[in-house]
Short mmCIF file of N, CA and C in Angstrom, two decimals:
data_model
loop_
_atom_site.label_atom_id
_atom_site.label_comp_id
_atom_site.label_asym_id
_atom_site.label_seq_id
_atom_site.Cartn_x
_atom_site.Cartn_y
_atom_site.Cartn_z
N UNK A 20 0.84 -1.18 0.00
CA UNK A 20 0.00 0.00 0.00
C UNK A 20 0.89 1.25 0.00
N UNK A 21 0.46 2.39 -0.65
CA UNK A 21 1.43 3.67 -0.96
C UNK A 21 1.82 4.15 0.46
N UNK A 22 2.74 4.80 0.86
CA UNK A 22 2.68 5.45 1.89
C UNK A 22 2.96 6.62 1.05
N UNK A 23 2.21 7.75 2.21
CA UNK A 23 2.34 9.19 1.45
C UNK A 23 2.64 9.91 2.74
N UNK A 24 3.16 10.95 2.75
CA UNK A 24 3.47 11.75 4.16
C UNK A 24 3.83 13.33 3.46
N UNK A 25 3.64 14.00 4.85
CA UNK A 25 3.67 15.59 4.12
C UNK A 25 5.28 15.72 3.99
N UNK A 26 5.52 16.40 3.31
CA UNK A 26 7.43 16.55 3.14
C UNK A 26 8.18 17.06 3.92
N UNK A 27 7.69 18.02 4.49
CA UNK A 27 8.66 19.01 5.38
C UNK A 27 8.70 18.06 7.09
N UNK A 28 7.81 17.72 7.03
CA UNK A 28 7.09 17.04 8.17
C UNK A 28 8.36 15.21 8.25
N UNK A 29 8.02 14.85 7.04
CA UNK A 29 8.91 13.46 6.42
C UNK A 29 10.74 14.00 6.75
N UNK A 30 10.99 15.10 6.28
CA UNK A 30 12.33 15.48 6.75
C UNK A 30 12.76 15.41 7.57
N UNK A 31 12.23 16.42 8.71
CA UNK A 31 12.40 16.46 10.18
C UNK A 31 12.76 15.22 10.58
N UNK A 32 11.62 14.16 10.46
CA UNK A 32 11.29 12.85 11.17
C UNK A 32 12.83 12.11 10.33
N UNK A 33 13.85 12.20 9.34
CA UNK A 33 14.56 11.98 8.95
C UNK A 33 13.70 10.41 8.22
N UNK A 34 12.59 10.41 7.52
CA UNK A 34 11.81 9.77 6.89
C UNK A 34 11.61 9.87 5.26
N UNK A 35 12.70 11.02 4.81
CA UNK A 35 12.50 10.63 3.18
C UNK A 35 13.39 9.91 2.61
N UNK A 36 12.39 8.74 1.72
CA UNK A 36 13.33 7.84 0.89
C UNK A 36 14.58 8.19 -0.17
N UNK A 37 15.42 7.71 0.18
CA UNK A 37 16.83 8.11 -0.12
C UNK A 37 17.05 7.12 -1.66
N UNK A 38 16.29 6.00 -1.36
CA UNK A 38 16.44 5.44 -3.06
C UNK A 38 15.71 5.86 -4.21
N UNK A 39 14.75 7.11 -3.72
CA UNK A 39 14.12 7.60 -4.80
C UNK A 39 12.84 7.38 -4.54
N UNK A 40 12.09 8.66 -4.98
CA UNK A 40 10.88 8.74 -4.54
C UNK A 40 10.02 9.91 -5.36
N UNK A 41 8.60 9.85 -5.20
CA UNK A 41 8.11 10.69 -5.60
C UNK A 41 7.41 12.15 -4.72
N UNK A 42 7.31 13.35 -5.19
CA UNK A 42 6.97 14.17 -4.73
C UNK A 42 5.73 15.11 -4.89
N UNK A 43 4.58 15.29 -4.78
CA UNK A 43 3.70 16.00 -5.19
C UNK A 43 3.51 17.27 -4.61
N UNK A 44 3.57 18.52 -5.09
CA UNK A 44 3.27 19.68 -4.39
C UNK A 44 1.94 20.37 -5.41
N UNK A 45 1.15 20.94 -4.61
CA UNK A 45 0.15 22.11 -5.21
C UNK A 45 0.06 23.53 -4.66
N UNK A 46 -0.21 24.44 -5.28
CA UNK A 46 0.39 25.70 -5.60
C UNK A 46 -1.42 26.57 -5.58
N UNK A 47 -1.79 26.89 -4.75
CA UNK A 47 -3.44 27.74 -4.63
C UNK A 47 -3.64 28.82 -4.84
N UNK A 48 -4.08 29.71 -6.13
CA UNK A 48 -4.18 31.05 -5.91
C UNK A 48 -5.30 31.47 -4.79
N UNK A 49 -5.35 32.32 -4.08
CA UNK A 49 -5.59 32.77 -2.99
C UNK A 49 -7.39 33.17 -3.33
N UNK A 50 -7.42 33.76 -4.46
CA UNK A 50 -8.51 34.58 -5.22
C UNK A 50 -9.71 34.11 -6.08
N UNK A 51 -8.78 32.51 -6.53
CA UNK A 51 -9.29 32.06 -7.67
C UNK A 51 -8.94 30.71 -7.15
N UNK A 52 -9.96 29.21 -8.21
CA UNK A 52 -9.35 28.54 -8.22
C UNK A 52 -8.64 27.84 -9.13
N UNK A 53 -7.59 28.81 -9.59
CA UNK A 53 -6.05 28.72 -10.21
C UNK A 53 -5.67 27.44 -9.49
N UNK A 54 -4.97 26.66 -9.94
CA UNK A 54 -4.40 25.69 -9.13
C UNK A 54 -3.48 25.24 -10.20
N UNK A 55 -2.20 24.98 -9.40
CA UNK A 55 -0.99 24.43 -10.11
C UNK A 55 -0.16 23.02 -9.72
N UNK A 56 -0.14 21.88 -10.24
CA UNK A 56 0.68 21.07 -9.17
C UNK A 56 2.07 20.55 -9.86
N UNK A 57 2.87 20.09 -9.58
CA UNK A 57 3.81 19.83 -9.85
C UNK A 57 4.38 18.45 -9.04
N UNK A 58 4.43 17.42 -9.95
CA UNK A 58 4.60 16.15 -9.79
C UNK A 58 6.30 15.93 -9.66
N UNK A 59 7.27 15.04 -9.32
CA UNK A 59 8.94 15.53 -8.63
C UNK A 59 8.64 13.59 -8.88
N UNK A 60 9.54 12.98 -9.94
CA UNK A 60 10.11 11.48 -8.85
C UNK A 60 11.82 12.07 -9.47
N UNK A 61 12.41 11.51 -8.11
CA UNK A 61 13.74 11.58 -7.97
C UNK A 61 14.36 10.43 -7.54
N UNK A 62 15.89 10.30 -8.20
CA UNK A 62 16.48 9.01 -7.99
C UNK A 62 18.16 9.68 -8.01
N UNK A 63 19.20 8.84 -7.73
CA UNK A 63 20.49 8.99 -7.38
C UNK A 63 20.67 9.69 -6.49
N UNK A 64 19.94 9.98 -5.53
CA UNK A 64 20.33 11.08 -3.99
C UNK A 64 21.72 11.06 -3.55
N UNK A 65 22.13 11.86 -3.59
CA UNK A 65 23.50 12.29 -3.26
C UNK A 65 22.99 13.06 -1.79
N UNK A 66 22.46 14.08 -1.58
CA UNK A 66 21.96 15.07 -0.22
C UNK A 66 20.96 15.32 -0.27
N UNK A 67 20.42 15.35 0.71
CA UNK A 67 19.40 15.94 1.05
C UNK A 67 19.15 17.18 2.48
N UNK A 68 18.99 18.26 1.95
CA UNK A 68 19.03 19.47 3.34
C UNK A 68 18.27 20.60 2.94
N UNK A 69 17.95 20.91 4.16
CA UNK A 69 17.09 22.35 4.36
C UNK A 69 17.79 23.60 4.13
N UNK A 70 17.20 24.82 3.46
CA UNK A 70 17.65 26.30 3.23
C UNK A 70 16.29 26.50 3.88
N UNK A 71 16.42 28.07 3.40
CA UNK A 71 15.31 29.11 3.69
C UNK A 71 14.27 28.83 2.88
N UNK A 72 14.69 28.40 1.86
CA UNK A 72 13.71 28.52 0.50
C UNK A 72 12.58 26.98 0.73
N UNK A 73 13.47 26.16 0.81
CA UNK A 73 12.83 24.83 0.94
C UNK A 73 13.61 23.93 1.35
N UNK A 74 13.29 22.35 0.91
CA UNK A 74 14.45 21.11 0.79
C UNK A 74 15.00 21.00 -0.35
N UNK A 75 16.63 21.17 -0.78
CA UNK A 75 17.17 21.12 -2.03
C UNK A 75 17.32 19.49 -1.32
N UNK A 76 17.08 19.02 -3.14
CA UNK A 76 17.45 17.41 -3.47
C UNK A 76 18.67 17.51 -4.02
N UNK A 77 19.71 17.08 -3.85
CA UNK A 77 20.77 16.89 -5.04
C UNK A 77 20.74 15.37 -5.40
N UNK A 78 19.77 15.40 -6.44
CA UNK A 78 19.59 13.92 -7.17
C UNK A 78 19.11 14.51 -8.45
N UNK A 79 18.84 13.56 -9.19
CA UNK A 79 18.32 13.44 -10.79
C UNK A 79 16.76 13.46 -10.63
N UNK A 80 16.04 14.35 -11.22
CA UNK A 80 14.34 14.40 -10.77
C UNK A 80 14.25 14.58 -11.95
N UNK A 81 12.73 14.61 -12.43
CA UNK A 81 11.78 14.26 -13.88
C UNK A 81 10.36 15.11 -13.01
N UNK A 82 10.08 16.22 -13.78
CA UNK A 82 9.00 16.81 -13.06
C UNK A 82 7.91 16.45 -14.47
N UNK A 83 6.67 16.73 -14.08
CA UNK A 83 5.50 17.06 -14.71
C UNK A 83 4.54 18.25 -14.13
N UNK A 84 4.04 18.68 -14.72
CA UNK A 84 3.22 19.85 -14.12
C UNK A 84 1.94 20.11 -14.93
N UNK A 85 0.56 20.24 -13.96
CA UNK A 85 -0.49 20.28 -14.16
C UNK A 85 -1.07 21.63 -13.41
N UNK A 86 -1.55 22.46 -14.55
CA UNK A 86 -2.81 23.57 -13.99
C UNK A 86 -4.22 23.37 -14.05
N UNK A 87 -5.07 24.02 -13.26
CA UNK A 87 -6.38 23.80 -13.38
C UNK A 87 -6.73 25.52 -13.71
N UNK A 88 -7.38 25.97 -14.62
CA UNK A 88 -7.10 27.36 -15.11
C UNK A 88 -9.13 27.71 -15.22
N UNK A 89 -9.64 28.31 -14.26
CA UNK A 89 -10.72 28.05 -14.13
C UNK A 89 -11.61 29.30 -15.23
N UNK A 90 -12.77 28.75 -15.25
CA UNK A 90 -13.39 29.33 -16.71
C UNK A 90 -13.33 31.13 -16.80
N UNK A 91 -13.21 31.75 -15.51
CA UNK A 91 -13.27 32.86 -15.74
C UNK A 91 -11.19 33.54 -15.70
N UNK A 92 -10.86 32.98 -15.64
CA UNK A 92 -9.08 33.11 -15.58
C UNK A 92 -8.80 34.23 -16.87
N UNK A 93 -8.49 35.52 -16.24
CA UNK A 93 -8.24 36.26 -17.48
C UNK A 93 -7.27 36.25 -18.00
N UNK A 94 -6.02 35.67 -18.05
CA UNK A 94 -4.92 35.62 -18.82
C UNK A 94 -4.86 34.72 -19.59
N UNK A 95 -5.63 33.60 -19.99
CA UNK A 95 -6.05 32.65 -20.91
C UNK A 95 -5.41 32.74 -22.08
N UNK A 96 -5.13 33.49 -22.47
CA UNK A 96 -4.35 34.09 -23.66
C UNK A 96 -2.86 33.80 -23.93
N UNK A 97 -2.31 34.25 -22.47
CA UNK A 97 -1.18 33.67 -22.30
C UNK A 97 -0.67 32.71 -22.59
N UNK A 98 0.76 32.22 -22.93
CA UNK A 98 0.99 30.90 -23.11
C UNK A 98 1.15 30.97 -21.43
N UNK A 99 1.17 29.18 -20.99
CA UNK A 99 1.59 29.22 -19.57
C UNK A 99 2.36 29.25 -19.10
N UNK A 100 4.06 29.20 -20.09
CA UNK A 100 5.74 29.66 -19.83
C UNK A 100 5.57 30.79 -19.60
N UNK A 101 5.03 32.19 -20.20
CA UNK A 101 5.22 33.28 -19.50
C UNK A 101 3.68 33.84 -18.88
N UNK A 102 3.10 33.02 -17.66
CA UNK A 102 2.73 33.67 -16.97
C UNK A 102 3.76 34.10 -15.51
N UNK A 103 2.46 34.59 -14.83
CA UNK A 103 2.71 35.27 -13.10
C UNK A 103 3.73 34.12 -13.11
N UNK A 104 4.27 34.53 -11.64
CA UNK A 104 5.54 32.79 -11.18
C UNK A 104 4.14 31.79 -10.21
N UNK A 105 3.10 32.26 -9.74
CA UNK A 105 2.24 31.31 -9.24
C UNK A 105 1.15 30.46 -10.48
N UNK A 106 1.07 31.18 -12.08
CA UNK A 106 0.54 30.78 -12.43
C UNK A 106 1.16 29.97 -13.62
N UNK A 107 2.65 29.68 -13.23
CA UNK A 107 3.74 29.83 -14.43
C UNK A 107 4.23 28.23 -14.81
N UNK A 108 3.50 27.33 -15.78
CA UNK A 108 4.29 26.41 -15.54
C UNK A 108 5.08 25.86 -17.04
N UNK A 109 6.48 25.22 -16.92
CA UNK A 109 7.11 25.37 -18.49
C UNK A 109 6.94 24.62 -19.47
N UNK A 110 5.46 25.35 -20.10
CA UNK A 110 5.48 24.53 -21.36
C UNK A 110 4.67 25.43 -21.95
N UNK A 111 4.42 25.47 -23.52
CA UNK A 111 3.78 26.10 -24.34
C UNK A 111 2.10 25.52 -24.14
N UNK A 112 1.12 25.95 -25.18
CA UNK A 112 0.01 25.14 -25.29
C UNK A 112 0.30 24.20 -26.08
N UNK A 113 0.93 24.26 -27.30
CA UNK A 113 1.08 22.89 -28.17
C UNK A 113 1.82 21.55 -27.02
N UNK A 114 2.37 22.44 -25.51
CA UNK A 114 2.77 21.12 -25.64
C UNK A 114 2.35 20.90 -24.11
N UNK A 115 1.26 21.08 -23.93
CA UNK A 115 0.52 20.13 -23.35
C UNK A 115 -1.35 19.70 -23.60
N UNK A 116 -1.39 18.27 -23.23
CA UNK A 116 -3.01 17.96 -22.83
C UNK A 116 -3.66 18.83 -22.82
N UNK A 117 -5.10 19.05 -22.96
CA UNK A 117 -5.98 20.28 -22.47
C UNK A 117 -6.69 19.60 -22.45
N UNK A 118 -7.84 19.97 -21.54
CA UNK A 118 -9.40 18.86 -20.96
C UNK A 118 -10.14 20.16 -20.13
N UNK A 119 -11.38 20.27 -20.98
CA UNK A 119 -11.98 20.89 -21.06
C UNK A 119 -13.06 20.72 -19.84
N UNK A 120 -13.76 21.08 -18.21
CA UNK A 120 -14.48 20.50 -17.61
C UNK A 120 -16.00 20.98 -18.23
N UNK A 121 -16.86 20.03 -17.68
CA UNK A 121 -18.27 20.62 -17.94
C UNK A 121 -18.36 22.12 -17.49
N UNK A 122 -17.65 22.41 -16.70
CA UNK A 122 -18.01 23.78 -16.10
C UNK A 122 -17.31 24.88 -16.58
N UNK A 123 -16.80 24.35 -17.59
CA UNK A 123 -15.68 25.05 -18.58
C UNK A 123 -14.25 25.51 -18.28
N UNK A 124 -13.91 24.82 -17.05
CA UNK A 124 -12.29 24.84 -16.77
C UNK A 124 -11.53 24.39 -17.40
N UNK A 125 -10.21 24.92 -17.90
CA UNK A 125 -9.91 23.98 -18.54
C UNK A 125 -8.66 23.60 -17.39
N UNK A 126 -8.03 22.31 -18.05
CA UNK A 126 -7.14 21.42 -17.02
C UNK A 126 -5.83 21.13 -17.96
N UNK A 127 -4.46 21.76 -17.56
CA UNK A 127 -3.66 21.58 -18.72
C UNK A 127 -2.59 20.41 -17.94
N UNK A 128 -1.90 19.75 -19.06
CA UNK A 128 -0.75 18.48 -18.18
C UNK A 128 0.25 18.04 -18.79
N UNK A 129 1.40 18.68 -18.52
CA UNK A 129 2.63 18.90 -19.67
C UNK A 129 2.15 17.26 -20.63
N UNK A 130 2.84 17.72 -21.85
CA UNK A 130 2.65 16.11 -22.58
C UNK A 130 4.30 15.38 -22.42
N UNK A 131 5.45 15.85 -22.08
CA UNK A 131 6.46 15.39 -22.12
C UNK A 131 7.01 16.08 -20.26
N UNK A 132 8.01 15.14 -19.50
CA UNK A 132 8.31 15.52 -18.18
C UNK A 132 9.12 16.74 -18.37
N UNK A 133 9.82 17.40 -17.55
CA UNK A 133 11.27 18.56 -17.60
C UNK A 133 12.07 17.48 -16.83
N UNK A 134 13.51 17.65 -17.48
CA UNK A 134 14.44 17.02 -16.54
C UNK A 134 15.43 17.68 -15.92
N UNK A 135 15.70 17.45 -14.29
CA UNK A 135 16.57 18.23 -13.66
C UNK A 135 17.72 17.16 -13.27
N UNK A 136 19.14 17.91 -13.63
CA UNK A 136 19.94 17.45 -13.67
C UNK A 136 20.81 17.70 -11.90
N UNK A 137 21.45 16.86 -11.38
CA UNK A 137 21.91 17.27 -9.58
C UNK A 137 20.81 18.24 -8.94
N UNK A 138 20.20 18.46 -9.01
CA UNK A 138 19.36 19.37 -8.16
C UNK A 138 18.33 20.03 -8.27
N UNK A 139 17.32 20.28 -7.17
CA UNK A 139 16.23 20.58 -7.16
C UNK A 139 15.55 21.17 -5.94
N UNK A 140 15.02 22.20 -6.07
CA UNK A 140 14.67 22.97 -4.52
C UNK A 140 12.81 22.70 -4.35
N UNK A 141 12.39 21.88 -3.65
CA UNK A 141 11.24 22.04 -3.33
C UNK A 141 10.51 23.05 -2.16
N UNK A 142 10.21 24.35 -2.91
CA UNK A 142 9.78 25.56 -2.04
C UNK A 142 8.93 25.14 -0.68
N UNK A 143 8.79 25.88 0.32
CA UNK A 143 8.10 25.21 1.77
C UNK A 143 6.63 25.86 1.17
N UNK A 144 5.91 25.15 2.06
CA UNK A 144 4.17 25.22 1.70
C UNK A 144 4.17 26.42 2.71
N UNK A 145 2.66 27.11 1.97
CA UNK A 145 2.36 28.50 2.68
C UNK A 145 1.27 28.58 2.33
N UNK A 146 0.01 28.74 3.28
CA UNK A 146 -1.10 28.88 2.95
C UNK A 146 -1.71 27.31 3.06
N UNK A 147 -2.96 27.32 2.28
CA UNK A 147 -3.44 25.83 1.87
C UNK A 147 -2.14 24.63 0.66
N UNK A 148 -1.14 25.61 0.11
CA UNK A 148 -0.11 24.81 -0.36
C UNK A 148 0.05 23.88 0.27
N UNK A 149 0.07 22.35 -0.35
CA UNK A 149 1.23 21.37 -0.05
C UNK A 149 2.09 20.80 -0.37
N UNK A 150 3.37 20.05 0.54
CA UNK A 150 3.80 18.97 -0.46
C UNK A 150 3.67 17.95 0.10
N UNK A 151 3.96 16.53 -0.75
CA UNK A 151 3.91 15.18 0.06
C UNK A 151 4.55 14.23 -0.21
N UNK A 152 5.63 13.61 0.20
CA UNK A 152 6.37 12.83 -0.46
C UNK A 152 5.67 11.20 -0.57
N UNK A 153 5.53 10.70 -1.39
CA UNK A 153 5.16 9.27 -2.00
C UNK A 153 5.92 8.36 -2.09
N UNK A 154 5.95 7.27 -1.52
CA UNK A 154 6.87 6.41 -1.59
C UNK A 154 6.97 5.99 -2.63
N UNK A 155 7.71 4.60 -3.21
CA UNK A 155 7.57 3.84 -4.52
C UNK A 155 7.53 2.50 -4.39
N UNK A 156 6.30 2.37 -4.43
CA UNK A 156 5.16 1.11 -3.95
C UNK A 156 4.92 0.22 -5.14
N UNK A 157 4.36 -0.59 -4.91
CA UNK A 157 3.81 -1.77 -6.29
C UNK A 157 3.16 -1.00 -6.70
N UNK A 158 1.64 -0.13 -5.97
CA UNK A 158 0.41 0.06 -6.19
C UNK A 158 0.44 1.47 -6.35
N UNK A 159 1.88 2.48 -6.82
CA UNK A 159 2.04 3.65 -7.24
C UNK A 159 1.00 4.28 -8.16
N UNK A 160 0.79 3.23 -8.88
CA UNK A 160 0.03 4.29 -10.29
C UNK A 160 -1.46 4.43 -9.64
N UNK A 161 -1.88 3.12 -8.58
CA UNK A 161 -3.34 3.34 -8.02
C UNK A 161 -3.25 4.45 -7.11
N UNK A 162 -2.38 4.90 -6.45
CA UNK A 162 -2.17 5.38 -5.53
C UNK A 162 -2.38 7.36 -6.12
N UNK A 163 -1.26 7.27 -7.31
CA UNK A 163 -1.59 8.38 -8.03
C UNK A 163 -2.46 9.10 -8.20
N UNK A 164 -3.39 7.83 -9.07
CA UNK A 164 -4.38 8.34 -9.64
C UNK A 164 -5.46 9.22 -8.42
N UNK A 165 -5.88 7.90 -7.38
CA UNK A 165 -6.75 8.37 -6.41
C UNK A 165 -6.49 9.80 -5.98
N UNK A 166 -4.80 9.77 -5.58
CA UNK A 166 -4.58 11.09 -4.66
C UNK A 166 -5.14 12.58 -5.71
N UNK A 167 -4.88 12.23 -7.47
CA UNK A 167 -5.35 13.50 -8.20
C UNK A 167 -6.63 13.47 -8.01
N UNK A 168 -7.56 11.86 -8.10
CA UNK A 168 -9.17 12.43 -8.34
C UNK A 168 -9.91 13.10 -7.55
N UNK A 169 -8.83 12.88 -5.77
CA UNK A 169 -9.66 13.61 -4.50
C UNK A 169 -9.38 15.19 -4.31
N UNK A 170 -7.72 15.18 -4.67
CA UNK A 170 -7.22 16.67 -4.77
C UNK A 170 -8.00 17.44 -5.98
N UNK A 171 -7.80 17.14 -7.19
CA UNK A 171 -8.68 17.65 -8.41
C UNK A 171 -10.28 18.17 -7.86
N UNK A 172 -10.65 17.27 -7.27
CA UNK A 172 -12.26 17.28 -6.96
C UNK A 172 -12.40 18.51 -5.44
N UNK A 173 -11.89 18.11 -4.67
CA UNK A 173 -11.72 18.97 -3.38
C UNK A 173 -11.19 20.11 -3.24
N UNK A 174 -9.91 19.79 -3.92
CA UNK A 174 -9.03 20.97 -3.09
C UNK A 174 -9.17 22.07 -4.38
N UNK A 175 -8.76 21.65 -5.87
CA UNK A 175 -9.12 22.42 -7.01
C UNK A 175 -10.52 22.63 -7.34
N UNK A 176 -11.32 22.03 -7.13
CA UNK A 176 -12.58 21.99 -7.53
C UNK A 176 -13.14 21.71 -8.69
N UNK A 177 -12.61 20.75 -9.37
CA UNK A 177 -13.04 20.57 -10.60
C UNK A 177 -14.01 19.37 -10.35
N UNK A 178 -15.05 19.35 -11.16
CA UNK A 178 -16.35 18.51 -10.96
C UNK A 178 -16.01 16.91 -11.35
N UNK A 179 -16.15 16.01 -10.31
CA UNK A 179 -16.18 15.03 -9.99
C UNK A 179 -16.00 13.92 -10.71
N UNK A 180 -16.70 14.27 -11.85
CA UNK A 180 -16.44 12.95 -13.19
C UNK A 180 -15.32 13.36 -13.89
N UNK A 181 -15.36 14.86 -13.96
CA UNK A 181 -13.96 15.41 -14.81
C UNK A 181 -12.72 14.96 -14.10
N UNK A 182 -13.31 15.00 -12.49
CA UNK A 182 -12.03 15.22 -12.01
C UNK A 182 -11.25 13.49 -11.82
N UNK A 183 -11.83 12.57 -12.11
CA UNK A 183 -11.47 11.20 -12.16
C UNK A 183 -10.59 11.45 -13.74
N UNK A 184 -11.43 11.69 -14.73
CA UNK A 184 -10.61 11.95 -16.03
C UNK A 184 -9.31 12.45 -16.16
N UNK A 185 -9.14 13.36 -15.47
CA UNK A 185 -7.90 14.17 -15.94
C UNK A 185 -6.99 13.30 -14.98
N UNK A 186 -7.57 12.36 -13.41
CA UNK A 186 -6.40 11.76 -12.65
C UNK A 186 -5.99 10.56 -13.72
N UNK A 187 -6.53 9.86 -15.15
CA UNK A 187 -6.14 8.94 -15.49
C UNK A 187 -5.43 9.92 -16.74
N UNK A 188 -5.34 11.06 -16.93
CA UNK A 188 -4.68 11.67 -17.82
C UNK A 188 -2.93 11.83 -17.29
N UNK A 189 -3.34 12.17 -15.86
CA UNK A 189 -1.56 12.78 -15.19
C UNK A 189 -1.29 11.48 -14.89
N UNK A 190 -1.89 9.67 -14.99
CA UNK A 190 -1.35 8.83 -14.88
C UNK A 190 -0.41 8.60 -15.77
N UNK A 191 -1.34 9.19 -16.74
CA UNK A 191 -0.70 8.29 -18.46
C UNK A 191 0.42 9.03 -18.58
N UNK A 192 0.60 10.40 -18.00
CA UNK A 192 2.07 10.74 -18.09
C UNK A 192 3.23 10.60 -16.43
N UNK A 193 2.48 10.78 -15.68
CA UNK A 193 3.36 9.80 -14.82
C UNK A 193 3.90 8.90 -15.04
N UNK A 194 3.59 7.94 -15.78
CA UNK A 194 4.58 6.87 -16.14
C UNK A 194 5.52 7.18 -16.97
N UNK A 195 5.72 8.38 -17.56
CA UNK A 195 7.38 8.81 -18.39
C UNK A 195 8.04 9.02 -17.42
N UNK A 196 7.45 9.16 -15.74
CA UNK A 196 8.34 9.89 -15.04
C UNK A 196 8.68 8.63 -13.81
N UNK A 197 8.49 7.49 -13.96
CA UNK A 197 8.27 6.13 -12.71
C UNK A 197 10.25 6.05 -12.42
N UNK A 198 9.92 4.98 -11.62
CA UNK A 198 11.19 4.92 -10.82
C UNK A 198 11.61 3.71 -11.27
N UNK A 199 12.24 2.24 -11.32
CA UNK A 199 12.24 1.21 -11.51
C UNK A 199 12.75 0.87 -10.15
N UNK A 200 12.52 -0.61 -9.95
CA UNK A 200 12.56 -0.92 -8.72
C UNK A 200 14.16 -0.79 -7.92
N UNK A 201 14.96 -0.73 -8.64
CA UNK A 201 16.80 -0.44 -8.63
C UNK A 201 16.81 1.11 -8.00
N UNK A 202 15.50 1.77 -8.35
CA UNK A 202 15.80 3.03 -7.93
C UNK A 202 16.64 4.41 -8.99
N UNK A 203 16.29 3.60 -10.30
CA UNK A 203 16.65 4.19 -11.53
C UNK A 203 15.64 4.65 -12.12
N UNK A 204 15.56 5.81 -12.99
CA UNK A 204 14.93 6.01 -14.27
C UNK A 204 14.45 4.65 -15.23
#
C-alpha cells in the first residue's frame, strides 16, 4: 500500500526515501481557483538538506506539471511559460493535454516531463499549499491516480467525473516519469 506523508514534516522525522521517490506539491491562488501542481520522482540522492527557501534534493528528478485554469481566468491568452511565477508552468500550449471540464475549466498536463539534472529545490508550503512525499510502492500508479481524483475534486474543484478523467490523464504521463525498482529512471 502507498505510503504518502507531508514533506517538510517526512524530513524532520529523517523519513525521506533516499532510493528515490516521488513528490507532489500544489500551488493555490488565494482569489481564484487557479491551481498548479507539480509532480517531482527523484532518484540517485547524493543530499538531502534544508535552506530558507525549501528542501534542495541533489539527485536526478523528472517533473510534470499540471494547472487547473478556471473558466473565468483572465490571462487565458497567455501561453503558460510566460505567466505570473504562481501561475507559471514550463510549457507552451502545443505542448501540453488540455481537458476541457463541464463547467468550462480547462485542465492543462505537460505532454512530455522537464528534466533536472543534480538538483532541485522544493519551495516550503504556505497557505493551503502542499507537499507530500510518495513512496515507490507496487500500487504507485493506483495510488496516483486516487490522490489526483480527490485533490482535483476537493481541493481544485473541478467537478467530480472530470475530475477522475484528468487523474487517469496525469497517470498516463506519470509513467514517463516512474522509478524502476533499482531506484533508476
Amino acid at each position: 500500500m502507498a505510503v504518502v506523508k507531508e514533506l517538510f514534516s517526512a524530513y524532520h522525522k529523517n523519513e525521506l526515501p533516499t532510493g528515490g521517490g516521488f513528490i507532489i506539491s500544489a500551488f493555490f491562488d488565494l482569489n481564484t481557483t487557479y491551481t498548479k501542481y507539480e509532480v517531482i520522482s527523484y532518484a540517485a540522492v547524493k543530499d538531502i538538506y534544508l535552506t530558507d527557501e525549501g528542501i534542495v534534493f541533489q539527485a536526478d528528478g523528472k517533473k510534470i506539471f499540471a494547472i487547473v485554469e478556471p473558466q473565468n481566468y483572465t490571462e487565458k491568452h497567455v501561453e503558460p511559460a510566460y505567466r505570473s511565477a504562481l501561475h507559471r508552468i514550463p510549457y507552451r500550449l502545443k505542448e501540453v493535454e488540455i481537458f476541457t471540464s463541464k463547467r468550462q475549466d480547462r485542465i492543462m498536463v505537460g505532454k512530455e516531463p522537464v528534466i533536472t539534472y543534480t538538483s532541485f529545490t522544493v519551495t516550503k508550503s504556505e497557505g493551503h499549499n502542499f507537499s507530500y512525499v510518495v513512496y515507490n510502492t507496487d500500487d504507485i500508479l493506483a495510488a496516483i491516480k486516487s490522490f489526483f481524483e480527490q485533490s482535483m475534486w476537493k481541493d481544485a474543484r473541478v467537478p467530480k467525473a472530470d475530475a477522475s478523467k484528468v487523474a487517469e490523464l496525469i497517470v498516463s504521463e506519470f509513467k514517463k516519469i516512474m522509478i524502476g525498482p533499482d531506484g533508476e529512471f
